[in-house]
mmCIF file with all atom_site columns, C-alpha atoms in Angstrom:
data_model
loop_
_atom_site.group_PDB
_atom_site.id
_atom_site.type_symbol
_atom_site.label_atom_id
_atom_site.label_alt_id
_atom_site.label_comp_id
_atom_site.label_asym_id
_atom_site.label_entity_id
_atom_site.label_seq_id
_atom_site.pdbx_PDB_ins_code
_atom_site.Cartn_x
_atom_site.Cartn_y
_atom_site.Cartn_z
_atom_site.occupancy
_atom_site.B_iso_or_equiv
_atom_site.pdbx_formal_charge
_atom_site.auth_seq_id
_atom_site.auth_comp_id
_atom_site.auth_asym_id
_atom_site.auth_atom_id
_atom_site.pdbx_PDB_model_num
ATOM 1   C CA . MET A 1 1   ? 0.000   0.000  0.000   1.00 0.00 ? 1   MET A CA 1
ATOM 2   C CA . THR A 1 2   ? 1.279   3.457  -0.902  1.00 0.00 ? 2   THR A CA 1
ATOM 3   C CA . ILE A 1 3   ? 0.526   6.145  1.664   1.00 0.00 ? 3   ILE A CA 1
ATOM 4   C CA . VAL A 1 4   ? 1.194   9.878  1.408   1.00 0.00 ? 4   VAL A CA 1
ATOM 5   C CA . ILE A 1 5   ? 1.212   11.981 4.593   1.00 0.00 ? 5   ILE A CA 1
ATOM 6   C CA . THR A 1 6   ? 1.483   15.756 4.479   1.00 0.00 ? 6   THR A CA 1
ATOM 7   C CA . GLY A 1 7   ? 3.193   17.605 7.324   1.00 0.00 ? 7   GLY A CA 1
ATOM 8   C CA . ALA A 1 8   ? 4.954   14.397 8.353   1.00 0.00 ? 8   ALA A CA 1
ATOM 9   C CA . SER A 1 9   ? 8.121   15.867 9.840   1.00 0.00 ? 9   SER A CA 1
ATOM 10  C CA . ARG A 1 10  ? 6.745   16.143 13.393  1.00 0.00 ? 10  ARG A CA 1
ATOM 11  C CA . GLY A 1 11  ? 3.798   15.525 15.680  1.00 0.00 ? 11  GLY A CA 1
ATOM 12  C CA . ILE A 1 12  ? 0.915   13.329 14.568  1.00 0.00 ? 12  ILE A CA 1
ATOM 13  C CA . GLY A 1 13  ? 2.147   13.285 10.981  1.00 0.00 ? 13  GLY A CA 1
ATOM 14  C CA . ARG A 1 14  ? 5.529   11.924 12.041  1.00 0.00 ? 14  ARG A CA 1
ATOM 15  C CA . GLY A 1 15  ? 3.838   9.378  14.276  1.00 0.00 ? 15  GLY A CA 1
ATOM 16  C CA . LEU A 1 16  ? 1.732   8.108  11.375  1.00 0.00 ? 16  LEU A CA 1
ATOM 17  C CA . PHE A 1 17  ? 4.773   8.081  9.094   1.00 0.00 ? 17  PHE A CA 1
ATOM 18  C CA . ASP A 1 18  ? 6.772   5.994  11.562  1.00 0.00 ? 18  ASP A CA 1
ATOM 19  C CA . ARG A 1 19  ? 3.922   3.572  12.206  1.00 0.00 ? 19  ARG A CA 1
ATOM 20  C CA . TYR A 1 20  ? 3.242   2.822  8.566   1.00 0.00 ? 20  TYR A CA 1
ATOM 21  C CA . THR A 1 21  ? 6.961   2.593  7.807   1.00 0.00 ? 21  THR A CA 1
ATOM 22  C CA . THR A 1 22  ? 7.395   0.040  10.602  1.00 0.00 ? 22  THR A CA 1
ATOM 23  C CA . LEU A 1 23  ? 4.566   -1.999 9.090   1.00 0.00 ? 23  LEU A CA 1
ATOM 24  C CA . GLY A 1 24  ? 6.449   -2.124 5.793   1.00 0.00 ? 24  GLY A CA 1
ATOM 25  C CA . GLU A 1 25  ? 4.126   0.124  3.810   1.00 0.00 ? 25  GLU A CA 1
ATOM 26  C CA . ASP A 1 26  ? 5.422   2.392  1.064   1.00 0.00 ? 26  ASP A CA 1
ATOM 27  C CA . VAL A 1 27  ? 5.174   5.740  2.853   1.00 0.00 ? 27  VAL A CA 1
ATOM 28  C CA . ILE A 1 28  ? 5.958   9.164  1.446   1.00 0.00 ? 28  ILE A CA 1
ATOM 29  C CA . GLY A 1 29  ? 6.136   12.012 3.940   1.00 0.00 ? 29  GLY A CA 1
ATOM 30  C CA . THR A 1 30  ? 6.226   15.696 3.087   1.00 0.00 ? 30  THR A CA 1
ATOM 31  C CA . HIS A 1 31  ? 8.345   18.420 4.620   1.00 0.00 ? 31  HIS A CA 1
ATOM 32  C CA . ARG A 1 32  ? 8.241   22.153 4.055   1.00 0.00 ? 32  ARG A CA 1
ATOM 33  C CA . ARG A 1 33  ? 11.900  22.973 4.660   1.00 0.00 ? 33  ARG A CA 1
ATOM 34  C CA . ALA A 1 34  ? 13.976  19.811 5.120   1.00 0.00 ? 34  ALA A CA 1
ATOM 35  C CA . ALA A 1 35  ? 13.394  16.140 5.857   1.00 0.00 ? 35  ALA A CA 1
ATOM 36  C CA . PRO A 1 36  ? 13.950  15.244 9.530   1.00 0.00 ? 36  PRO A CA 1
ATOM 37  C CA . ASP A 1 37  ? 17.518  14.210 10.354  1.00 0.00 ? 37  ASP A CA 1
ATOM 38  C CA . GLY A 1 38  ? 17.933  10.455 10.311  1.00 0.00 ? 38  GLY A CA 1
ATOM 39  C CA . ALA A 1 39  ? 14.340  9.818  9.288   1.00 0.00 ? 39  ALA A CA 1
ATOM 40  C CA . PRO A 1 40  ? 13.815  6.578  7.359   1.00 0.00 ? 40  PRO A CA 1
ATOM 41  C CA . GLY A 1 41  ? 11.708  6.224  4.248   1.00 0.00 ? 41  GLY A CA 1
ATOM 42  C CA . ARG A 1 42  ? 10.856  8.552  1.414   1.00 0.00 ? 42  ARG A CA 1
ATOM 43  C CA . TRP A 1 43  ? 10.419  12.311 1.729   1.00 0.00 ? 43  TRP A CA 1
ATOM 44  C CA . LEU A 1 44  ? 9.305   14.974 -0.729  1.00 0.00 ? 44  LEU A CA 1
ATOM 45  C CA . PRO A 1 45  ? 9.167   18.754 -0.327  1.00 0.00 ? 45  PRO A CA 1
ATOM 46  C CA . LEU A 1 46  ? 5.717   20.320 -0.202  1.00 0.00 ? 46  LEU A CA 1
ATOM 47  C CA . ASP A 1 47  ? 4.519   23.769 0.766   1.00 0.00 ? 47  ASP A CA 1
ATOM 48  C CA . VAL A 1 48  ? 0.741   23.469 0.630   1.00 0.00 ? 48  VAL A CA 1
ATOM 49  C CA . THR A 1 49  ? 0.398   27.271 0.461   1.00 0.00 ? 49  THR A CA 1
ATOM 50  C CA . ASP A 1 50  ? 2.413   27.441 -2.787  1.00 0.00 ? 50  ASP A CA 1
ATOM 51  C CA . GLU A 1 51  ? 0.571   26.404 -5.961  1.00 0.00 ? 51  GLU A CA 1
ATOM 52  C CA . ALA A 1 52  ? 3.814   25.682 -7.816  1.00 0.00 ? 52  ALA A CA 1
ATOM 53  C CA . SER A 1 53  ? 5.014   23.441 -4.987  1.00 0.00 ? 53  SER A CA 1
ATOM 54  C CA . VAL A 1 54  ? 1.723   21.556 -4.897  1.00 0.00 ? 54  VAL A CA 1
ATOM 55  C CA . SER A 1 55  ? 1.735   21.132 -8.680  1.00 0.00 ? 55  SER A CA 1
ATOM 56  C CA . ALA A 1 56  ? 5.293   19.764 -8.665  1.00 0.00 ? 56  ALA A CA 1
ATOM 57  C CA . PHE A 1 57  ? 4.359   17.435 -5.830  1.00 0.00 ? 57  PHE A CA 1
ATOM 58  C CA . GLY A 1 58  ? 1.429   16.006 -7.765  1.00 0.00 ? 58  GLY A CA 1
ATOM 59  C CA . GLN A 1 59  ? 3.571   15.505 -10.853 1.00 0.00 ? 59  GLN A CA 1
ATOM 60  C CA . ALA A 1 60  ? 6.030   13.440 -8.811  1.00 0.00 ? 60  ALA A CA 1
ATOM 61  C CA . PHE A 1 61  ? 3.364   10.715 -8.675  1.00 0.00 ? 61  PHE A CA 1
ATOM 62  C CA . ASP A 1 62  ? 2.864   10.453 -12.429 1.00 0.00 ? 62  ASP A CA 1
ATOM 63  C CA . GLY A 1 63  ? 2.117   6.789  -13.097 1.00 0.00 ? 63  GLY A CA 1
ATOM 64  C CA . THR A 1 64  ? 1.964   5.925  -9.380  1.00 0.00 ? 64  THR A CA 1
ATOM 65  C CA . ALA A 1 65  ? -1.109  4.676  -7.526  1.00 0.00 ? 65  ALA A CA 1
ATOM 66  C CA . VAL A 1 66  ? -1.689  6.187  -4.078  1.00 0.00 ? 66  VAL A CA 1
ATOM 67  C CA . ASP A 1 67  ? -3.952  4.188  -1.777  1.00 0.00 ? 67  ASP A CA 1
ATOM 68  C CA . LEU A 1 68  ? -4.206  6.646  1.115   1.00 0.00 ? 68  LEU A CA 1
ATOM 69  C CA . LEU A 1 69  ? -3.634  10.395 1.250   1.00 0.00 ? 69  LEU A CA 1
ATOM 70  C CA . VAL A 1 70  ? -3.499  11.827 4.771   1.00 0.00 ? 70  VAL A CA 1
ATOM 71  C CA . CYS A 1 71  ? -3.950  15.598 4.826   1.00 0.00 ? 71  CYS A CA 1
ATOM 72  C CA . ASN A 1 72  ? -2.293  16.382 8.134   1.00 0.00 ? 72  ASN A CA 1
ATOM 73  C CA . ALA A 1 73  ? -0.373  19.629 7.495   1.00 0.00 ? 73  ALA A CA 1
ATOM 74  C CA . GLY A 1 74  ? -1.865  22.439 9.548   1.00 0.00 ? 74  GLY A CA 1
ATOM 75  C CA . VAL A 1 75  ? -1.171  25.483 11.708  1.00 0.00 ? 75  VAL A CA 1
ATOM 76  C CA . TYR A 1 76  ? -2.634  26.950 14.903  1.00 0.00 ? 76  TYR A CA 1
ATOM 77  C CA . GLU A 1 77  ? -1.270  30.486 15.045  1.00 0.00 ? 77  GLU A CA 1
ATOM 78  C CA . ASP A 1 78  ? -3.942  32.241 17.084  1.00 0.00 ? 78  ASP A CA 1
ATOM 79  C CA . LYS A 1 79  ? -3.628  30.289 20.334  1.00 0.00 ? 79  LYS A CA 1
ATOM 80  C CA . GLY A 1 80  ? -3.845  32.731 23.244  1.00 0.00 ? 80  GLY A CA 1
ATOM 81  C CA . HIS A 1 81  ? -4.979  35.729 21.179  1.00 0.00 ? 81  HIS A CA 1
ATOM 82  C CA . THR A 1 82  ? -7.514  38.083 22.712  1.00 0.00 ? 82  THR A CA 1
ATOM 83  C CA . LEU A 1 83  ? -10.654 39.357 21.047  1.00 0.00 ? 83  LEU A CA 1
ATOM 84  C CA . ALA A 1 84  ? -9.759  42.958 21.867  1.00 0.00 ? 84  ALA A CA 1
ATOM 85  C CA . ASP A 1 85  ? -6.521  43.144 19.898  1.00 0.00 ? 85  ASP A CA 1
ATOM 86  C CA . GLY A 1 86  ? -5.660  39.743 18.403  1.00 0.00 ? 86  GLY A CA 1
ATOM 87  C CA . TYR A 1 87  ? -6.431  37.810 15.213  1.00 0.00 ? 87  TYR A CA 1
ATOM 88  C CA . PRO A 1 88  ? -4.789  40.071 12.583  1.00 0.00 ? 88  PRO A CA 1
ATOM 89  C CA . ALA A 1 89  ? -5.882  39.794 8.964   1.00 0.00 ? 89  ALA A CA 1
ATOM 90  C CA . ASP A 1 90  ? -2.615  38.302 7.744   1.00 0.00 ? 90  ASP A CA 1
ATOM 91  C CA . MET A 1 91  ? -2.944  35.501 10.287  1.00 0.00 ? 91  MET A CA 1
ATOM 92  C CA . TRP A 1 92  ? -6.390  34.674 8.919   1.00 0.00 ? 92  TRP A CA 1
ATOM 93  C CA . ALA A 1 93  ? -4.938  34.538 5.412   1.00 0.00 ? 93  ALA A CA 1
ATOM 94  C CA . ARG A 1 94  ? -1.975  32.343 6.371   1.00 0.00 ? 94  ARG A CA 1
ATOM 95  C CA . SER A 1 95  ? -4.073  29.955 8.418   1.00 0.00 ? 95  SER A CA 1
ATOM 96  C CA . PHE A 1 96  ? -6.716  29.444 5.761   1.00 0.00 ? 96  PHE A CA 1
ATOM 97  C CA . ALA A 1 97  ? -4.013  29.073 3.098   1.00 0.00 ? 97  ALA A CA 1
ATOM 98  C CA . THR A 1 98  ? -2.605  26.108 5.025   1.00 0.00 ? 98  THR A CA 1
ATOM 99  C CA . ASN A 1 99  ? -5.596  24.567 6.763   1.00 0.00 ? 99  ASN A CA 1
ATOM 100 C CA . VAL A 1 100 ? -8.169  24.881 3.975   1.00 0.00 ? 100 VAL A CA 1
ATOM 101 C CA . THR A 1 101 ? -6.845  25.963 0.585   1.00 0.00 ? 101 THR A CA 1
ATOM 102 C CA . GLY A 1 102 ? -3.723  23.842 1.023   1.00 0.00 ? 102 GLY A CA 1
ATOM 103 C CA . VAL A 1 103 ? -5.806  20.750 1.729   1.00 0.00 ? 103 VAL A CA 1
ATOM 104 C CA . PHE A 1 104 ? -7.955  21.347 -1.337  1.00 0.00 ? 104 PHE A CA 1
ATOM 105 C CA . LEU A 1 105 ? -5.004  21.994 -3.663  1.00 0.00 ? 105 LEU A CA 1
ATOM 106 C CA . THR A 1 106 ? -3.168  18.912 -2.397  1.00 0.00 ? 106 THR A CA 1
ATOM 107 C CA . ILE A 1 107 ? -6.180  16.669 -2.929  1.00 0.00 ? 107 ILE A CA 1
ATOM 108 C CA . GLN A 1 108 ? -6.776  18.176 -6.364  1.00 0.00 ? 108 GLN A CA 1
ATOM 109 C CA . ALA A 1 109 ? -3.160  17.525 -7.379  1.00 0.00 ? 109 ALA A CA 1
ATOM 110 C CA . MET A 1 110 ? -3.269  13.939 -6.076  1.00 0.00 ? 110 MET A CA 1
ATOM 111 C CA . LEU A 1 111 ? -6.546  12.881 -7.721  1.00 0.00 ? 111 LEU A CA 1
ATOM 112 C CA . PRO A 1 112 ? -4.868  11.172 -10.720 1.00 0.00 ? 112 PRO A CA 1
ATOM 113 C CA . ALA A 1 113 ? -2.655  9.109  -8.408  1.00 0.00 ? 113 ALA A CA 1
ATOM 114 C CA . LEU A 1 114 ? -5.578  8.217  -6.157  1.00 0.00 ? 114 LEU A CA 1
ATOM 115 C CA . ALA A 1 115 ? -7.669  7.197  -9.162  1.00 0.00 ? 115 ALA A CA 1
ATOM 116 C CA . ARG A 1 116 ? -5.055  4.560  -10.039 1.00 0.00 ? 116 ARG A CA 1
ATOM 117 C CA . ALA A 1 117 ? -5.574  2.703  -6.738  1.00 0.00 ? 117 ALA A CA 1
ATOM 118 C CA . GLU A 1 118 ? -8.176  -0.028 -6.253  1.00 0.00 ? 118 GLU A CA 1
ATOM 119 C CA . ALA A 1 119 ? -9.836  1.460  -3.168  1.00 0.00 ? 119 ALA A CA 1
ATOM 120 C CA . PRO A 1 120 ? -8.365  4.924  -2.646  1.00 0.00 ? 120 PRO A CA 1
ATOM 121 C CA . LYS A 1 121 ? -8.960  6.925  0.512   1.00 0.00 ? 121 LYS A CA 1
ATOM 122 C CA . ILE A 1 122 ? -8.441  10.497 1.675   1.00 0.00 ? 122 ILE A CA 1
ATOM 123 C CA . ALA A 1 123 ? -8.160  11.254 5.395   1.00 0.00 ? 123 ALA A CA 1
ATOM 124 C CA . ILE A 1 124 ? -8.460  14.896 6.462   1.00 0.00 ? 124 ILE A CA 1
ATOM 125 C CA . LEU A 1 125 ? -7.428  15.899 9.978   1.00 0.00 ? 125 LEU A CA 1
ATOM 126 C CA . SER A 1 126 ? -9.808  18.528 11.266  1.00 0.00 ? 126 SER A CA 1
ATOM 127 C CA . SER A 1 127 ? -10.634 19.039 14.959  1.00 0.00 ? 127 SER A CA 1
ATOM 128 C CA . GLN A 1 128 ? -13.475 18.817 17.435  1.00 0.00 ? 128 GLN A CA 1
ATOM 129 C CA . MET A 1 129 ? -13.138 22.609 17.497  1.00 0.00 ? 129 MET A CA 1
ATOM 130 C CA . ALA A 1 130 ? -14.749 22.584 14.043  1.00 0.00 ? 130 ALA A CA 1
ATOM 131 C CA . SER A 1 131 ? -18.048 21.432 15.543  1.00 0.00 ? 131 SER A CA 1
ATOM 132 C CA . HIS A 1 132 ? -20.854 23.802 16.518  1.00 0.00 ? 132 HIS A CA 1
ATOM 133 C CA . THR A 1 133 ? -21.103 21.750 19.710  1.00 0.00 ? 133 THR A CA 1
ATOM 134 C CA . ARG A 1 134 ? -17.647 22.956 20.797  1.00 0.00 ? 134 ARG A CA 1
ATOM 135 C CA . ALA A 1 135 ? -18.249 26.712 20.555  1.00 0.00 ? 135 ALA A CA 1
ATOM 136 C CA . ALA A 1 136 ? -16.390 27.674 23.722  1.00 0.00 ? 136 ALA A CA 1
ATOM 137 C CA . GLY A 1 137 ? -15.051 30.923 22.289  1.00 0.00 ? 137 GLY A CA 1
ATOM 138 C CA . GLY A 1 138 ? -11.532 32.007 21.406  1.00 0.00 ? 138 GLY A CA 1
ATOM 139 C CA . SER A 1 139 ? -9.175  30.535 18.784  1.00 0.00 ? 139 SER A CA 1
ATOM 140 C CA . TYR A 1 140 ? -11.422 32.047 16.138  1.00 0.00 ? 140 TYR A CA 1
ATOM 141 C CA . ILE A 1 141 ? -9.073  31.536 13.223  1.00 0.00 ? 141 ILE A CA 1
ATOM 142 C CA . TYR A 1 142 ? -8.239  27.937 14.037  1.00 0.00 ? 142 TYR A CA 1
ATOM 143 C CA . ARG A 1 143 ? -11.879 27.061 14.749  1.00 0.00 ? 143 ARG A CA 1
ATOM 144 C CA . ALA A 1 144 ? -13.087 28.695 11.531  1.00 0.00 ? 144 ALA A CA 1
ATOM 145 C CA . SER A 1 145 ? -10.418 27.036 9.391   1.00 0.00 ? 145 SER A CA 1
ATOM 146 C CA . LYS A 1 146 ? -11.098 23.592 10.836  1.00 0.00 ? 146 LYS A CA 1
ATOM 147 C CA . ALA A 1 147 ? -14.848 24.077 10.347  1.00 0.00 ? 147 ALA A CA 1
ATOM 148 C CA . ALA A 1 148 ? -14.154 25.063 6.745   1.00 0.00 ? 148 ALA A CA 1
ATOM 149 C CA . VAL A 1 149 ? -12.019 21.988 6.072   1.00 0.00 ? 149 VAL A CA 1
ATOM 150 C CA . LEU A 1 150 ? -14.692 19.800 7.658   1.00 0.00 ? 150 LEU A CA 1
ATOM 151 C CA . ASN A 1 151 ? -17.209 21.271 5.211   1.00 0.00 ? 151 ASN A CA 1
ATOM 152 C CA . LEU A 1 152 ? -14.702 20.823 2.390   1.00 0.00 ? 152 LEU A CA 1
ATOM 153 C CA . GLY A 1 153 ? -14.221 17.158 3.245   1.00 0.00 ? 153 GLY A CA 1
ATOM 154 C CA . ARG A 1 154 ? -17.952 16.486 3.390   1.00 0.00 ? 154 ARG A CA 1
ATOM 155 C CA . ASN A 1 155 ? -18.488 18.008 -0.034  1.00 0.00 ? 155 ASN A CA 1
ATOM 156 C CA . LEU A 1 156 ? -15.495 16.210 -1.521  1.00 0.00 ? 156 LEU A CA 1
ATOM 157 C CA . ALA A 1 157 ? -16.956 12.951 -0.213  1.00 0.00 ? 157 ALA A CA 1
ATOM 158 C CA . SER A 1 158 ? -20.087 13.631 -2.256  1.00 0.00 ? 158 SER A CA 1
ATOM 159 C CA . ASP A 1 159 ? -18.229 14.551 -5.436  1.00 0.00 ? 159 ASP A CA 1
ATOM 160 C CA . LEU A 1 160 ? -15.654 11.763 -5.236  1.00 0.00 ? 160 LEU A CA 1
ATOM 161 C CA . ARG A 1 161 ? -18.012 8.911  -4.335  1.00 0.00 ? 161 ARG A CA 1
ATOM 162 C CA . ASP A 1 162 ? -18.690 8.156  -8.003  1.00 0.00 ? 162 ASP A CA 1
ATOM 163 C CA . GLU A 1 163 ? -14.924 8.179  -8.624  1.00 0.00 ? 163 GLU A CA 1
ATOM 164 C CA . GLY A 1 164 ? -14.533 5.423  -6.044  1.00 0.00 ? 164 GLY A CA 1
ATOM 165 C CA . ILE A 1 165 ? -12.589 7.620  -3.606  1.00 0.00 ? 165 ILE A CA 1
ATOM 166 C CA . ALA A 1 166 ? -13.658 7.575  0.046   1.00 0.00 ? 166 ALA A CA 1
ATOM 167 C CA . VAL A 1 167 ? -13.135 10.654 2.224   1.00 0.00 ? 167 VAL A CA 1
ATOM 168 C CA . GLY A 1 168 ? -13.067 10.754 6.011   1.00 0.00 ? 168 GLY A CA 1
ATOM 169 C CA . ILE A 1 169 ? -12.640 13.696 8.364   1.00 0.00 ? 169 ILE A CA 1
ATOM 170 C CA . TYR A 1 170 ? -11.157 13.124 11.810  1.00 0.00 ? 170 TYR A CA 1
ATOM 171 C CA . HIS A 1 171 ? -10.587 14.718 15.190  1.00 0.00 ? 171 HIS A CA 1
ATOM 172 C CA . PRO A 1 172 ? -7.190  13.347 16.266  1.00 0.00 ? 172 PRO A CA 1
ATOM 173 C CA . GLY A 1 173 ? -7.749  14.037 19.957  1.00 0.00 ? 173 GLY A CA 1
ATOM 174 C CA . TRP A 1 174 ? -6.056  16.631 22.122  1.00 0.00 ? 174 TRP A CA 1
ATOM 175 C CA . VAL A 1 175 ? -2.540  15.328 21.618  1.00 0.00 ? 175 VAL A CA 1
ATOM 176 C CA . ARG A 1 176 ? 0.716   16.120 23.406  1.00 0.00 ? 176 ARG A CA 1
ATOM 177 C CA . THR A 1 177 ? 2.567   17.733 20.495  1.00 0.00 ? 177 THR A CA 1
ATOM 178 C CA . ASP A 1 178 ? 4.080   21.165 19.876  1.00 0.00 ? 178 ASP A CA 1
ATOM 179 C CA . MET A 1 179 ? 0.609   22.266 18.776  1.00 0.00 ? 179 MET A CA 1
ATOM 180 C CA . GLY A 1 180 ? -1.388  20.530 21.501  1.00 0.00 ? 180 GLY A CA 1
ATOM 181 C CA . GLY A 1 181 ? 0.969   21.329 24.367  1.00 0.00 ? 181 GLY A CA 1
ATOM 182 C CA . GLY A 1 182 ? 2.200   19.288 27.283  1.00 0.00 ? 182 GLY A CA 1
ATOM 183 C CA . ARG A 1 183 ? -1.125  19.350 29.154  1.00 0.00 ? 183 ARG A CA 1
ATOM 184 C CA . ALA A 1 184 ? -3.036  17.578 26.366  1.00 0.00 ? 184 ALA A CA 1
ATOM 185 C CA . ASP A 1 185 ? -5.017  14.393 27.001  1.00 0.00 ? 185 ASP A CA 1
ATOM 186 C CA . ILE A 1 186 ? -3.237  11.722 24.983  1.00 0.00 ? 186 ILE A CA 1
ATOM 187 C CA . ALA A 1 187 ? 0.167   10.798 23.597  1.00 0.00 ? 187 ALA A CA 1
ATOM 188 C CA . VAL A 1 188 ? 1.016   10.807 19.911  1.00 0.00 ? 188 VAL A CA 1
ATOM 189 C CA . GLU A 1 189 ? 1.216   7.010  19.896  1.00 0.00 ? 189 GLU A CA 1
ATOM 190 C CA . GLU A 1 190 ? -2.345  6.658  21.185  1.00 0.00 ? 190 GLU A CA 1
ATOM 191 C CA . ALA A 1 191 ? -3.715  9.103  18.628  1.00 0.00 ? 191 ALA A CA 1
ATOM 192 C CA . VAL A 1 192 ? -1.806  7.422  15.811  1.00 0.00 ? 192 VAL A CA 1
ATOM 193 C CA . GLU A 1 193 ? -3.059  3.940  16.719  1.00 0.00 ? 193 GLU A CA 1
ATOM 194 C CA . GLY A 1 194 ? -6.648  5.128  16.763  1.00 0.00 ? 194 GLY A CA 1
ATOM 195 C CA . LEU A 1 195 ? -6.380  7.148  13.568  1.00 0.00 ? 195 LEU A CA 1
ATOM 196 C CA . ALA A 1 196 ? -4.796  4.238  11.698  1.00 0.00 ? 196 ALA A CA 1
ATOM 197 C CA . GLU A 1 197 ? -7.789  2.093  12.667  1.00 0.00 ? 197 GLU A CA 1
ATOM 198 C CA . ARG A 1 198 ? -10.178 4.772  11.436  1.00 0.00 ? 198 ARG A CA 1
ATOM 199 C CA . PHE A 1 199 ? -8.360  5.039  8.104   1.00 0.00 ? 199 PHE A CA 1
ATOM 200 C CA . HIS A 1 200 ? -8.435  1.255  7.716   1.00 0.00 ? 200 HIS A CA 1
ATOM 201 C CA . ASP A 1 201 ? -12.194 1.151  8.341   1.00 0.00 ? 201 ASP A CA 1
ATOM 202 C CA . LEU A 1 202 ? -13.015 3.995  5.923   1.00 0.00 ? 202 LEU A CA 1
ATOM 203 C CA . THR A 1 203 ? -14.946 2.811  2.851   1.00 0.00 ? 203 THR A CA 1
ATOM 204 C CA . LEU A 1 204 ? -17.344 4.249  0.292   1.00 0.00 ? 204 LEU A CA 1
ATOM 205 C CA . ALA A 1 205 ? -20.133 3.077  2.594   1.00 0.00 ? 205 ALA A CA 1
ATOM 206 C CA . THR A 1 206 ? -18.881 5.428  5.320   1.00 0.00 ? 206 THR A CA 1
ATOM 207 C CA . THR A 1 207 ? -17.484 8.235  3.175   1.00 0.00 ? 207 THR A CA 1
ATOM 208 C CA . GLY A 1 208 ? -18.065 11.694 4.614   1.00 0.00 ? 208 GLY A CA 1
ATOM 209 C CA . VAL A 1 209 ? -17.753 10.579 8.246   1.00 0.00 ? 209 VAL A CA 1
ATOM 210 C CA . PHE A 1 210 ? -16.565 12.960 10.947  1.00 0.00 ? 210 PHE A CA 1
ATOM 211 C CA . GLU A 1 211 ? -15.105 10.766 13.681  1.00 0.00 ? 211 GLU A CA 1
ATOM 212 C CA . THR A 1 212 ? -12.857 11.004 16.699  1.00 0.00 ? 212 THR A CA 1
ATOM 213 C CA . TRP A 1 213 ? -9.524  9.213  16.834  1.00 0.00 ? 213 TRP A CA 1
ATOM 214 C CA . ASP A 1 214 ? -11.100 6.466  18.992  1.00 0.00 ? 214 ASP A CA 1
ATOM 215 C CA . GLY A 1 215 ? -13.998 5.754  16.650  1.00 0.00 ? 215 GLY A CA 1
ATOM 216 C CA . ARG A 1 216 ? -16.843 7.869  18.002  1.00 0.00 ? 216 ARG A CA 1
ATOM 217 C CA . PRO A 1 217 ? -19.035 9.787  15.544  1.00 0.00 ? 217 PRO A CA 1
ATOM 218 C CA . HIS A 1 218 ? -18.561 13.510 16.173  1.00 0.00 ? 218 HIS A CA 1
ATOM 219 C CA . PRO A 1 219 ? -21.462 15.967 15.821  1.00 0.00 ? 219 PRO A CA 1
ATOM 220 C CA . PHE A 1 220 ? -21.015 18.442 13.005  1.00 0.00 ? 220 PHE A CA 1
#
């Protein structure tokens, strides 16, 4: 099985990369600046905010079948900002360029490679903060971008069903990473194990799901 994971140089992406590599899968991880030192496997550069980079990335898979594309690359720049003087316009633009537009462009570029696989799948990492049931305030940019990518994934699931491509959207848990912080609920390894099970279970019959890392349906 050939698996492509964006934003694989650290955090959950790196955990998924290492897990699938250990299992002997053909895994391609992406990095924005440089591949991690000493990292095994295959790495390709990808800046999801740069159309030329995304186009070149897609062309690298000419003639290759990709079974699973994991859209993991994301940013959370507005943590701790205040409503009175935070959330500048350029932060909105950067965050949406990565968390939403970047996901769409990457999927668009990878469609030919996915179409070559027998049962292709796309996994999009969103967040429980995308849900209207988690409207606790704050983190407006991150919440809005993750809600947008949730909506994007649901609509892609509809359009790609007839192409035989299943799409799932997932909350990875509150994970102890650079983004999640040291006080988060679960370790990377726990999130990765659960997510890998979700990706395995994803089919055209369940396309469009929004699930937690441990298999619970999440309200939209």
